[in-house]
XYZ file of C-alpha atoms in Angstrom:
759
model
C -63.037 56.176 -7.336
C -65.295 54.140 -5.137
C -65.787 51.541 -7.814
C -62.024 51.507 -8.432
C -61.501 51.068 -4.754
C -63.941 48.218 -4.651
C -62.158 46.584 -7.585
C -58.827 46.928 -5.836
C -60.317 45.435 -2.755
C -61.754 42.539 -4.765
C -58.396 41.948 -6.424
C -56.738 41.958 -3.044
C -59.180 39.371 -1.786
C -58.601 37.192 -4.860
C -54.838 37.501 -4.634
C -55.035 36.676 -0.955
C -57.093 33.566 -1.716
C -54.572 32.532 -4.368
C -51.737 32.998 -1.947
C -53.591 30.938 0.630
C -54.143 28.119 -1.875
C -50.469 28.235 -2.887
C -49.512 28.070 0.762
C -51.782 25.074 1.308
C -50.229 23.336 -1.706
C -46.730 24.097 -0.400
C -47.595 22.615 3.003
C -49.123 19.563 1.315
C -46.008 19.163 -0.827
C -43.778 19.298 2.218
C -45.952 16.757 4.032
C -45.777 14.511 0.985
C -42.023 14.839 0.786
C -41.547 14.130 4.467
C -43.833 11.096 4.211
C -41.903 9.806 1.197
C -38.545 10.402 2.853
C -39.731 8.632 5.995
C -41.050 5.656 4.014
C -37.825 5.336 2.020
C -35.651 5.641 5.135
C -37.774 3.122 7.049
C -37.597 0.617 4.184
C -33.845 1.083 3.881
C -33.355 0.517 7.609
C -35.568 -2.581 7.495
C -33.535 -4.005 4.604
C -30.032 -2.849 5.542
C -30.105 -1.639 9.142
C -28.722 -4.944 10.417
C -25.418 -4.232 8.652
C -24.739 -1.338 11.036
C -23.589 -3.831 13.667
C -21.884 -6.322 11.321
C -18.351 -5.022 11.987
C -15.409 -5.400 9.629
C -15.353 -8.023 6.872
C -12.660 -9.049 4.371
C -10.828 -5.947 3.047
C -12.348 -3.818 5.827
C -9.680 -5.055 8.264
C -6.843 -3.869 6.055
C -8.624 -0.639 5.168
C -9.180 0.200 8.835
C -5.476 -0.326 9.510
C -4.573 2.008 6.645
C -7.018 4.648 7.874
C -5.571 4.462 11.391
C -2.058 5.098 10.103
C -2.860 7.500 7.246
C -2.242 11.216 7.516
C -4.354 13.866 5.855
C -2.396 13.834 2.621
C -3.258 13.094 -0.993
C -0.538 10.432 -1.131
C -2.055 8.543 1.799
C -5.520 8.746 0.295
C -4.200 7.339 -2.966
C -2.387 4.471 -1.245
C -5.160 3.547 1.190
C -6.914 1.397 -1.432
C -3.768 -0.445 -2.555
C -3.511 -4.128 -1.636
C -0.197 -5.989 -1.625
C -0.581 -9.474 -0.052
C 3.154 -9.703 0.643
C 2.782 -6.963 3.229
C 0.485 -9.013 5.472
C 0.744 -12.723 4.556
C 3.384 -15.183 3.365
C 2.313 -17.652 0.659
C 4.995 -20.257 -0.054
C 3.883 -20.892 -3.659
C 3.843 -17.209 -4.635
C 6.696 -16.177 -6.919
C 4.813 -13.530 -8.877
C 4.226 -10.052 -7.407
C 0.577 -9.182 -6.787
C -0.448 -5.571 -6.468
C -4.051 -4.363 -6.569
C -3.950 -0.615 -7.020
C -7.060 1.537 -7.115
C -7.457 5.317 -7.222
C -10.366 6.349 -4.995
C -9.140 9.283 -2.908
C -12.510 11.001 -2.447
C -14.117 7.820 -1.097
C -11.120 7.361 1.206
C -11.480 10.973 2.370
C -15.067 10.310 3.438
C -14.032 7.131 5.252
C -11.138 8.931 6.933
C -13.489 11.621 8.217
C -15.985 9.106 9.626
C -13.147 6.939 10.968
C -11.426 9.758 12.849
C -14.612 11.382 14.125
C -15.860 8.040 15.493
C -12.519 6.795 16.795
C -12.453 4.003 14.221
C -15.921 2.703 15.074
C -17.239 0.299 12.420
C -20.779 1.144 13.560
C -20.335 4.790 12.586
C -18.872 3.862 9.211
C -21.751 1.495 8.497
C -24.192 4.266 9.438
C -22.556 6.392 6.731
C -23.062 3.605 4.165
C -26.723 3.149 5.054
C -27.222 6.927 5.052
C -25.673 7.185 1.590
C -27.987 4.447 0.352
C -31.004 6.334 1.674
C -29.771 9.510 -0.012
C -29.319 7.597 -3.267
C -32.893 6.308 -3.042
C -34.181 9.874 -2.512
C -32.290 10.991 -5.624
C -33.737 8.066 -7.605
C -37.172 9.189 -6.426
C -36.464 12.714 -7.709
C -35.283 11.356 -11.047
C -38.346 9.128 -11.418
C -40.581 12.077 -10.504
C -38.997 14.162 -13.267
C -39.363 11.415 -15.838
C -42.875 10.215 -14.973
C -44.486 13.133 -13.079
C -46.243 10.417 -11.130
C -45.864 10.400 -7.372
C -46.902 6.813 -6.740
C -44.635 5.205 -9.328
C -41.765 7.441 -8.319
C -42.009 6.030 -4.803
C -42.104 2.509 -6.259
C -38.936 3.313 -8.221
C -37.188 4.541 -5.074
C -38.228 1.434 -3.149
C -36.982 -0.785 -5.981
C -33.602 0.875 -5.622
C -33.676 0.479 -1.827
C -34.278 -3.285 -1.987
C -32.238 -3.923 -5.144
C -30.591 -7.285 -4.491
C -27.009 -6.233 -5.232
C -27.285 -3.312 -2.814
C -27.033 -5.795 0.075
C -23.334 -6.366 -0.590
C -22.410 -2.782 -1.456
C -24.186 -1.262 1.553
C -23.105 -4.007 3.961
C -19.413 -4.034 3.034
C -17.409 -0.981 4.069
C -14.773 -1.659 1.409
C -17.575 -1.226 -1.167
C -18.738 2.085 0.263
C -17.042 3.715 -2.719
C -19.659 2.126 -5.023
C -22.493 3.606 -2.969
C -20.843 7.036 -2.777
C -20.075 7.013 -6.492
C -23.704 6.265 -7.387
C -25.048 8.994 -5.104
C -22.655 11.561 -6.570
C -23.503 10.495 -10.118
C -27.239 10.852 -9.467
C -26.744 14.280 -7.914
C -24.552 15.317 -10.827
C -27.123 14.120 -13.382
C -29.961 16.010 -11.705
C -27.815 19.150 -11.628
C -26.919 18.715 -15.289
C -30.597 18.399 -16.261
C -31.211 21.789 -14.639
C -28.008 23.272 -16.037
C -28.921 22.210 -19.588
C -32.506 23.502 -19.125
C -34.001 20.221 -20.274
C -37.755 19.703 -20.201
C -37.614 16.171 -18.806
C -40.936 14.452 -18.493
C -43.405 11.961 -19.963
C -43.244 13.005 -23.604
C -43.691 10.974 -26.805
C -40.547 9.785 -28.551
C -39.943 11.295 -31.991
C -37.241 9.373 -33.778
C -33.940 8.616 -32.105
C -33.395 12.205 -31.033
C -36.789 12.540 -29.433
C -37.674 15.748 -31.310
C -35.871 18.980 -30.762
C -35.880 22.760 -30.716
C -34.535 25.228 -33.228
C -32.381 27.081 -30.689
C -31.100 25.576 -27.456
C -31.378 27.674 -24.304
C -28.172 28.960 -22.747
C -26.457 26.617 -20.287
C -26.647 27.606 -16.616
C -22.913 27.973 -15.946
C -23.084 27.776 -12.144
C -25.251 24.667 -12.090
C -23.074 23.060 -14.779
C -19.989 23.700 -12.636
C -21.702 21.976 -9.696
C -22.606 19.018 -11.939
C -18.999 18.691 -13.114
C -17.602 18.914 -9.566
C -19.982 16.215 -8.361
C -19.013 14.016 -11.296
C -15.289 14.493 -10.607
C -15.907 13.509 -6.980
C -17.717 10.394 -8.242
C -14.826 9.665 -10.596
C -12.400 9.914 -7.666
C -14.624 7.535 -5.709
C -14.810 4.735 -8.286
C -13.453 4.612 -11.819
C -16.516 3.565 -13.824
C -18.170 6.918 -13.084
C -16.389 7.878 -16.287
C -19.583 6.765 -18.069
C -21.622 9.764 -16.844
C -20.736 12.241 -19.664
C -22.303 9.773 -22.115
C -25.509 9.962 -20.052
C -25.355 13.775 -20.193
C -25.246 13.575 -23.987
C -28.039 10.989 -24.005
C -30.339 13.278 -22.008
C -29.557 16.231 -24.276
C -30.313 14.185 -27.381
C -33.432 12.518 -25.979
C -35.067 15.567 -24.382
C -33.554 18.445 -26.341
C -32.797 17.041 -29.753
C -29.719 17.199 -31.941
C -29.694 20.987 -32.108
C -29.710 21.119 -28.329
C -26.882 18.581 -28.184
C -24.813 20.509 -30.761
C -25.184 23.643 -28.652
C -23.574 21.765 -25.754
C -20.408 20.771 -27.627
C -18.335 23.130 -25.487
C -19.616 21.455 -22.316
C -18.906 18.031 -23.795
C -15.375 19.120 -24.687
C -14.769 20.202 -21.087
C -15.979 16.968 -19.477
C -14.193 14.994 -22.197
C -10.932 16.738 -21.352
C -11.446 15.972 -17.651
C -12.141 12.311 -18.481
C -9.021 12.150 -20.670
C -6.856 13.655 -17.911
C -8.236 11.148 -15.442
C -7.454 8.239 -17.774
C -3.925 9.500 -18.370
C -3.291 9.806 -14.632
C -5.003 6.520 -13.796
C -3.356 4.426 -16.493
C -0.070 6.324 -16.659
C 0.828 7.296 -13.108
C -1.245 5.013 -10.873
C -1.436 1.772 -12.791
C -0.069 -1.624 -11.871
C -1.269 -4.730 -13.751
C -3.926 -6.566 -11.775
C -3.251 -10.294 -11.244
C -4.347 -12.889 -13.770
C -7.769 -14.465 -13.225
C -8.809 -11.339 -11.273
C -8.493 -9.681 -14.680
C -8.895 -11.753 -17.818
C -6.641 -10.455 -20.572
C -6.958 -11.219 -24.295
C -5.307 -14.598 -24.861
C -6.426 -15.706 -28.290
C -9.459 -16.189 -30.476
C -11.598 -17.446 -27.592
C -11.370 -14.192 -25.662
C -14.175 -12.491 -27.594
C -16.564 -15.349 -26.806
C -15.515 -15.271 -23.135
C -16.044 -11.483 -22.972
C -19.493 -11.850 -24.542
C -20.451 -14.460 -21.931
C -19.123 -12.187 -19.180
C -21.128 -9.218 -20.492
C -24.273 -11.347 -20.699
C -23.698 -12.526 -17.142
C -23.320 -8.970 -15.854
C -26.467 -7.763 -17.636
C -28.458 -10.854 -16.728
C -27.482 -10.613 -13.062
C -28.343 -6.890 -13.061
C -31.942 -7.361 -14.239
C -32.674 -10.983 -13.323
C -31.040 -10.511 -9.897
C -28.977 -13.686 -9.899
C -25.794 -13.425 -7.779
C -23.206 -11.235 -9.507
C -20.291 -13.442 -8.500
C -18.048 -15.365 -10.917
C -20.905 -17.058 -12.831
C -20.313 -18.721 -16.228
C -17.427 -16.321 -16.871
C -15.457 -18.262 -14.228
C -14.920 -20.819 -16.969
C -12.325 -20.596 -19.692
C -14.739 -21.368 -22.551
C -18.298 -20.779 -21.291
C -20.014 -21.442 -24.626
C -18.311 -24.852 -24.793
C -18.351 -25.839 -21.101
C -21.828 -24.595 -20.148
C -23.757 -23.859 -23.364
C -27.049 -24.219 -21.508
C -26.130 -21.369 -19.166
C -25.231 -19.132 -22.102
C -28.539 -19.910 -23.811
C -30.381 -19.253 -20.557
C -28.721 -15.850 -20.132
C -29.365 -14.947 -23.761
C -32.997 -16.024 -23.432
C -33.520 -13.926 -20.283
C -31.938 -10.863 -21.901
C -33.909 -11.233 -25.140
C -37.271 -11.750 -23.424
C -36.829 -8.902 -20.928
C -35.255 -6.633 -23.560
C -38.078 -7.100 -26.062
C -40.676 -6.665 -23.322
C -39.055 -3.411 -22.193
C -38.838 -2.119 -25.769
C -42.487 -2.882 -26.529
C -43.610 -1.195 -23.304
C -41.426 1.924 -23.429
C -40.538 2.558 -27.064
C -43.007 5.450 -27.357
C -41.662 7.230 -24.279
C -38.946 9.785 -24.836
C -35.557 8.701 -23.512
C -36.532 5.052 -23.055
C -33.160 3.916 -24.457
C -31.129 5.780 -21.830
C -31.619 3.092 -19.165
C -30.445 0.105 -21.238
C -27.503 2.336 -22.169
C -26.879 3.053 -18.466
C -26.818 -0.685 -17.726
C -24.422 -1.368 -20.578
C -22.033 1.453 -19.688
C -22.103 0.562 -15.987
C -20.767 -2.951 -16.610
C -18.829 -2.600 -19.878
C -15.593 -1.309 -18.262
C -15.817 -4.166 -15.753
C -16.047 -6.989 -18.310
C -12.390 -8.098 -17.935
C -12.577 -7.904 -14.119
C -13.734 -10.757 -11.887
C -17.427 -10.381 -11.105
C -18.071 -9.247 -7.536
C -21.496 -8.575 -5.985
C -21.064 -4.870 -5.225
C -20.274 -4.200 -8.899
C -24.002 -4.344 -9.565
C -24.911 -1.452 -7.268
C -24.686 1.178 -10.006
C -26.997 -0.943 -12.176
C -29.722 -0.466 -9.573
C -30.454 3.036 -10.903
C -31.326 1.753 -14.380
C -33.193 -1.220 -12.926
C -35.402 1.004 -10.756
C -36.067 3.744 -13.327
C -36.565 1.343 -16.233
C -39.022 -0.796 -14.255
C -41.388 2.098 -13.449
C -40.916 4.151 -16.627
C -43.894 2.774 -18.565
C -46.029 2.300 -15.454
C -45.576 5.952 -14.474
C -45.119 7.775 -17.789
C -46.847 5.448 -20.236
C -50.411 6.647 -19.822
C -51.469 7.986 -23.228
C -48.085 7.030 -24.712
C -48.374 3.241 -24.539
C -51.405 1.127 -25.312
C -53.862 0.537 -22.509
C -53.032 -3.159 -22.251
C -49.327 -2.464 -22.347
C -49.679 0.261 -19.708
C -51.734 -2.025 -17.477
C -49.234 -4.858 -17.929
C -46.345 -2.481 -17.115
C -47.981 -1.608 -13.807
C -48.421 -5.284 -12.940
C -44.811 -6.058 -13.889
C -43.462 -3.141 -11.827
C -45.366 -4.277 -8.729
C -44.302 -7.871 -9.385
C -40.646 -6.865 -9.611
C -40.968 -4.936 -6.345
C -42.501 -7.966 -4.647
C -39.905 -10.358 -6.081
C -37.055 -8.039 -5.156
C -38.355 -7.807 -1.611
C -38.394 -11.611 -1.596
C -34.805 -11.721 -2.835
C -33.564 -9.472 -0.047
C -33.607 -12.174 2.692
C -31.776 -14.568 0.355
C -29.029 -12.084 -0.390
C -28.822 -11.023 3.249
C -28.230 -14.668 4.168
C -25.570 -14.978 1.468
C -23.733 -11.930 2.763
C -24.090 -13.062 6.363
C -22.490 -16.355 5.305
C -19.471 -14.464 4.013
C -19.307 -12.415 7.216
C -19.544 -15.578 9.320
C -16.869 -17.343 7.265
C -14.599 -14.384 7.953
C -15.373 -14.320 11.673
C -15.376 -18.027 12.617
C -11.583 -18.630 12.504
C -10.710 -15.161 13.776
C -12.979 -15.380 16.807
C -11.553 -18.809 17.616
C -7.996 -17.503 17.318
C -8.668 -14.384 19.378
C -9.992 -16.611 22.162
C -6.569 -18.269 22.510
C -3.674 -16.931 24.501
C -1.450 -14.635 22.401
C 1.632 -16.591 21.233
C 4.235 -14.648 23.175
C 7.742 -15.273 21.931
C 6.564 -16.564 18.560
C 7.931 -15.022 15.388
C 6.008 -17.074 12.813
C 2.433 -18.346 12.781
C 1.469 -21.088 10.311
C -2.131 -21.639 9.190
C -3.552 -24.820 7.681
C -6.854 -24.862 5.749
C -7.447 -21.162 6.331
C -10.648 -19.948 4.614
C -9.679 -17.564 1.825
C -11.712 -14.643 3.284
C -9.253 -14.721 6.216
C -6.239 -13.859 4.081
C -6.075 -10.697 6.227
C -5.445 -12.800 9.343
C -2.359 -10.775 10.323
C -4.332 -7.536 10.357
C -7.091 -9.179 12.370
C -4.609 -10.475 14.935
C -3.210 -6.980 15.332
C -6.781 -5.882 16.149
C -7.380 -8.749 18.590
C -4.016 -9.060 20.340
C -2.785 -5.484 19.888
C 0.585 -5.096 21.692
C 0.546 -8.498 23.392
C 2.736 -10.069 20.708
C 5.616 -8.814 18.632
C 5.764 -8.320 14.919
C 4.910 -11.896 13.940
C 4.749 -13.165 10.378
C 1.703 -15.109 9.197
C 2.177 -17.985 6.741
C -0.627 -19.830 4.973
C 0.369 -23.439 4.334
C -2.958 -24.319 2.696
C -6.160 -22.462 1.983
C -9.399 -24.427 2.326
C -10.380 -25.730 -1.141
C -13.856 -24.211 -0.764
C -13.820 -20.456 -0.496
C -15.821 -20.175 2.735
C -14.031 -22.934 4.638
C -13.459 -26.656 4.952
C -16.276 -28.859 3.729
C -14.396 -32.158 4.000
C -11.920 -33.976 6.286
C -8.160 -33.653 5.966
C -5.262 -35.627 7.409
C -2.139 -34.156 9.035
C 0.547 -36.738 9.833
C 3.834 -35.952 11.596
C 6.772 -37.834 10.081
C 9.568 -36.690 12.392
C 10.422 -33.693 14.533
C 10.705 -31.395 11.475
C 8.340 -32.826 8.882
C 4.649 -33.450 8.428
C 2.329 -34.105 5.511
C -1.144 -32.740 4.785
C -3.511 -34.679 2.566
C -7.083 -34.300 1.394
C -9.260 -36.801 -0.405
C -12.213 -35.184 -2.124
C -11.870 -31.642 -3.495
C -8.092 -31.048 -3.690
C -6.083 -27.992 -2.717
C -5.465 -25.373 -5.428
C -8.492 -26.561 -7.383
C -11.349 -24.842 -9.175
C -11.652 -21.088 -9.575
C -9.928 -20.380 -6.242
C -7.032 -22.563 -7.356
C -6.675 -20.527 -10.537
C -6.676 -17.334 -8.502
C -3.943 -18.705 -6.212
C -1.810 -20.322 -8.919
C -2.411 -18.415 -12.172
C -2.587 -15.106 -10.324
C 0.375 -15.641 -7.989
C 2.719 -18.196 -9.503
C 4.897 -18.423 -12.577
C 5.370 -21.927 -13.874
C 1.800 -23.185 -13.959
C 0.018 -25.640 -11.655
C 1.842 -27.652 -9.003
C 2.768 -31.190 -10.096
C 3.985 -34.339 -8.357
C 7.563 -33.987 -7.032
C 7.612 -30.206 -7.491
C 9.686 -28.633 -4.717
C 9.517 -25.096 -3.379
C 12.330 -24.037 -1.057
C 11.914 -21.224 1.455
C 13.658 -19.486 4.329
C 11.798 -21.410 7.037
C 10.604 -24.566 5.321
C 10.582 -26.487 2.048
C 7.530 -27.987 0.365
C 7.253 -31.024 -1.888
C 4.146 -32.117 -3.785
C 3.538 -35.798 -3.029
C 0.261 -36.304 -4.875
C -1.459 -34.180 -7.519
C -3.535 -34.586 -10.659
C -5.216 -32.365 -13.230
C -7.768 -31.200 -10.629
C -5.296 -30.012 -7.998
C -2.990 -31.086 -5.155
C -3.958 -33.979 -2.873
C -0.899 -34.255 -0.603
C 1.939 -31.934 0.446
C 5.071 -32.571 2.509
C 6.401 -29.708 4.672
C 10.009 -29.920 5.911
C 10.937 -27.194 8.410
C 14.477 -26.009 9.024
C 13.875 -25.855 12.784
C 12.005 -28.362 14.988
C 8.224 -28.113 14.780
C 8.108 -27.553 18.542
C 10.375 -24.500 18.268
C 9.363 -21.682 20.578
C 9.313 -19.370 17.559
C 6.632 -21.388 15.725
C 2.889 -21.743 16.270
C 0.618 -23.897 14.117
C -3.153 -23.533 13.713
C -5.628 -25.577 11.681
C -9.161 -24.910 10.511
C -11.676 -27.686 9.900
C -15.344 -28.504 9.529
C -15.556 -29.009 13.264
C -13.857 -25.912 14.597
C -12.915 -22.487 13.339
C -9.275 -22.749 14.373
C -7.342 -24.918 16.823
C -3.690 -24.858 17.955
C -1.651 -27.890 16.975
C 1.119 -29.540 18.958
C 3.870 -31.812 17.675
C 6.245 -34.359 19.197
C 9.874 -33.350 19.731
C 11.001 -36.730 18.390
C 9.405 -39.290 16.101
C 5.836 -40.005 17.237
C 5.310 -43.172 19.219
C 4.091 -46.175 17.278
C 1.634 -47.508 19.852
C 0.513 -47.079 23.434
C 0.013 -50.258 25.390
C -3.487 -50.389 26.804
C -3.918 -52.589 29.853
C -7.477 -53.756 30.420
C -8.804 -52.544 33.781
C -8.196 -54.942 36.656
C -11.574 -54.102 38.107
C -14.466 -53.913 35.637
C -15.529 -50.323 35.030
C -19.098 -49.551 35.986
C -21.429 -47.793 33.569
C -21.631 -44.820 35.942
C -17.828 -44.496 35.971
C -17.793 -44.494 32.153
C -20.376 -41.715 32.110
C -18.354 -39.726 34.636
C -15.164 -40.138 32.582
C -16.989 -39.035 29.427
C -18.243 -35.943 31.232
C -14.711 -35.080 32.386
C -13.422 -35.562 28.860
C -16.000 -33.145 27.453
C -14.968 -30.661 30.132
C -11.389 -30.737 28.829
C -9.673 -33.390 31.005
C -7.596 -35.368 28.505
C -6.609 -37.950 31.165
C -10.218 -39.149 31.273
C -9.666 -40.670 27.836
C -7.340 -43.282 29.383
C -10.197 -44.614 31.513
C -12.481 -44.905 28.494
C -9.865 -46.459 26.200
C -8.793 -48.967 28.850
C -12.405 -49.930 29.422
C -12.861 -50.287 25.647
C -9.878 -52.670 25.583
C -11.241 -55.148 28.117
C -14.292 -56.265 30.005
C -17.600 -57.539 28.729
C -18.968 -56.545 25.333
C -21.552 -54.074 26.673
C -18.964 -52.233 28.760
C -16.473 -52.078 25.908
C -19.067 -50.684 23.493
C -20.306 -48.122 26.029
C -16.756 -46.914 26.751
C -15.789 -46.787 23.056
C -18.967 -44.936 22.040
C -18.528 -42.458 24.900
C -14.928 -41.822 23.844
C -15.842 -41.434 20.171
C -18.604 -38.926 20.929
C -16.117 -36.502 22.494
C -12.996 -37.447 20.573
C -14.461 -37.383 17.041
C -14.581 -33.573 16.661
C -11.138 -33.264 18.282
C -9.670 -35.837 15.904
C -11.311 -34.126 12.901
C -10.186 -30.648 13.970
C -6.562 -31.778 14.305
C -6.646 -33.795 11.068
C -5.634 -36.962 12.856
C -4.643 -40.020 10.787
C -6.544 -42.185 13.328
C -9.891 -40.836 12.111
C -10.476 -44.084 10.168
C -9.825 -46.138 13.308
C -12.236 -43.937 15.212
C -14.957 -44.569 12.645
C -14.996 -48.318 13.368
C -17.788 -49.360 15.717
C -15.988 -52.440 17.095
C -12.221 -51.731 16.982
C -9.455 -54.255 17.384
C -6.769 -53.932 20.056
C -4.297 -52.594 17.486
C -6.699 -49.874 16.422
C -7.373 -48.903 20.038
C -3.660 -48.658 20.710
C -3.074 -46.445 17.656
C -5.829 -44.121 18.833
C -4.379 -44.079 22.359
C -0.875 -43.310 21.057
C -2.081 -40.416 18.939
C -4.185 -39.058 21.794
C -1.235 -39.182 24.199
C 1.157 -37.475 21.773
C -1.003 -34.745 20.239
C -3.933 -33.889 22.501
C -3.846 -31.621 25.497
C -6.541 -29.989 27.600
C -6.305 -26.775 25.602
C -7.131 -28.540 22.336
C -10.186 -30.270 23.788
C -11.365 -27.058 25.404
C -10.889 -25.089 22.181
C -12.841 -27.591 20.096
C -15.750 -28.065 22.450
C -15.953 -24.484 23.608
C -15.696 -23.339 20.019
C -18.478 -25.688 18.916
C -20.678 -24.301 21.660
C -19.889 -20.598 21.305
C -19.720 -20.537 17.518
C -22.655 -22.815 16.751
C -24.850 -19.977 15.469
C -21.995 -18.358 13.560
C -21.106 -21.639 11.855
C -24.752 -22.192 11.011
C -24.799 -18.777 9.334
C -21.613 -19.628 7.455
C -23.206 -22.798 6.095
C -26.274 -21.010 4.748
C -24.582 -20.754 1.365
C -24.308 -24.549 1.263
C -27.985 -24.916 2.117
C -28.868 -22.320 -0.516
C -26.882 -24.242 -3.122
C -28.564 -27.520 -2.199
C -32.040 -26.007 -2.518
C -31.173 -24.201 -5.741
C -29.623 -27.357 -7.212
C -32.888 -29.218 -6.651
C -34.580 -26.665 -8.930
C -31.962 -25.817 -11.550
C -28.306 -26.554 -12.171
C -26.612 -23.447 -13.473
C -23.603 -21.281 -12.709
C -25.999 -18.364 -12.236
C -26.885 -19.866 -8.841
C -23.606 -21.679 -7.982
C -25.137 -25.060 -8.891
C -23.222 -25.820 -12.084
C -20.414 -28.371 -12.521
C -17.063 -27.649 -10.816
C -14.996 -24.832 -12.284
C -11.803 -25.825 -14.075
C -8.660 -25.404 -12.018
C -5.209 -24.169 -13.040
C -3.946 -25.939 -16.122
C -7.342 -27.400 -17.006
């Protein structure tokens, strides 16, 4: 008995020691997890935290308005992601209905909750997006840990997902929050399915296509499978291409369980297949409206297959090579003919990286799942215009595939291959971190392009009494100008209508001068010299997507309720000059006109009640003007005193040569941006260093008729207050210039101009 007692005591001591060791391991595991979570969160905040204070951009304005008005009903959640331009902007050339209808009620539900709890705060909604991205990175870490059983490389995989280039747009744009939510839900669903299917996921050798197998598959965990299906349905109701996930379920069963395992799951596959079929029936049968042309490329002949192949290559290349996932070579009608070099470049990148991945990972079970993930993520989107946030879902395959051999290849891949895989994974992490500032600057350019005109407009007095606002050279991102004015002016104006007379030819704003010339009290013309209106890819979106009858041609006339338009000059590239004839005088109390330019985000325009004066007689000053008086007049002019221009122009018309040149140069310094902002036809006269009397008088006449203190103040105050914002907007142009000095390709926006409508 004593010896038995001693043995029991010894066993107790041993069991106590084992429990202590287990407890120590548990504490260490929790410390590790907390450290990993903290590192991932800190990296995510460093890369994306700035977006928290970026406000609303593009579709966000419209979405916020919908959320403010929506009730807690399924119908409202279904309609909140529907876009009908006719409801917020009038486009005189549009004679084809445009209706972008999406079904994303679960994503809208999340946004509605955060919107109502925060009182509509964009900061709170951006916090949700960043938080979702962090959660997605933690789930990628868990997935990598399952597949590699390597802590270090699992962290690298999570960090690759955090700094994945295309995440900048999806995380930073509230309208793309559905892409982030969808990916998080899909990852959670996949991890639940792995547990539900009792798969032994880990670094195992590949045996044939099926990766080996077992004679009898273990029983499915019904409760965990139900959770996986619910999470997938939520993902499906957040963004449509989550429909790919059941194929990934099957892929995991085949790769890590074998064909027998997969056959035992046929009942589960039938269930998720039925759910997917019901979703497709509802989506395409009950909630489907054809998307506009160009936004969606439909089969139009034998060349469509080649175009679709180029589009697929662009998607895949952008996903793994991290070039911007925006338009690209697929913005052309016949990419293989127009830019064969780009197509060869994309094919070369895909072949080299694909072969390298295969050689590194072919001996690791399930290696083929991640190329399949990439393909399925983009395949449904092939007909749809490439947009940056589309690539967010690809980040999962990019992160996992990059670290797969580095983390799980030891003993499964050759030593040299394994060593090379580690170097490549670290290199990709470093390169991706280097890409992040570039993509942040690109997105900030889009944000700035959206904000520049709207901030300038909000700074003006609300147009009380106006019923119609007309915009000239509006940057396309500001198509939601009516919604933005409702935010800025609230109840200070009535229910005004917003009309776009011309969009800027370049998508982010004016990059060239324009000329606006009043003909009489009801007519004016707008002309542009270099890149014409309705040209390039934007022109195809505006014409092919919104207009029946093809591109606008010389002498085409469009009649409307408020004004008629005639095309005065056009060619195969686009429209160079338009004539607008209004049914009421331009100076009607009901009308307000605004123009955007290189010089200023937006300025109000004024017109003459009768035909503009031909000239203004300039009398040379009786007493010579002193240099100090010229400087004082120039200072007053910059401060917004339009009358000071008369002193300078009179001095430029008489006196000695030095005085005339000083007065003219002082006038030009202040007047040049005002003239450019208003599109004045005297801009050529202003460019002359030694003008004649006739040129001076034309400038003086235009200044007297069209310039007031408010215009000068708006231009110069805008240039001062928006200098940094306009510099951010122009970062895309600087990026293109630098990229063009290295390589000319559509992958980096440096290729030849896109064909316009009819080309």
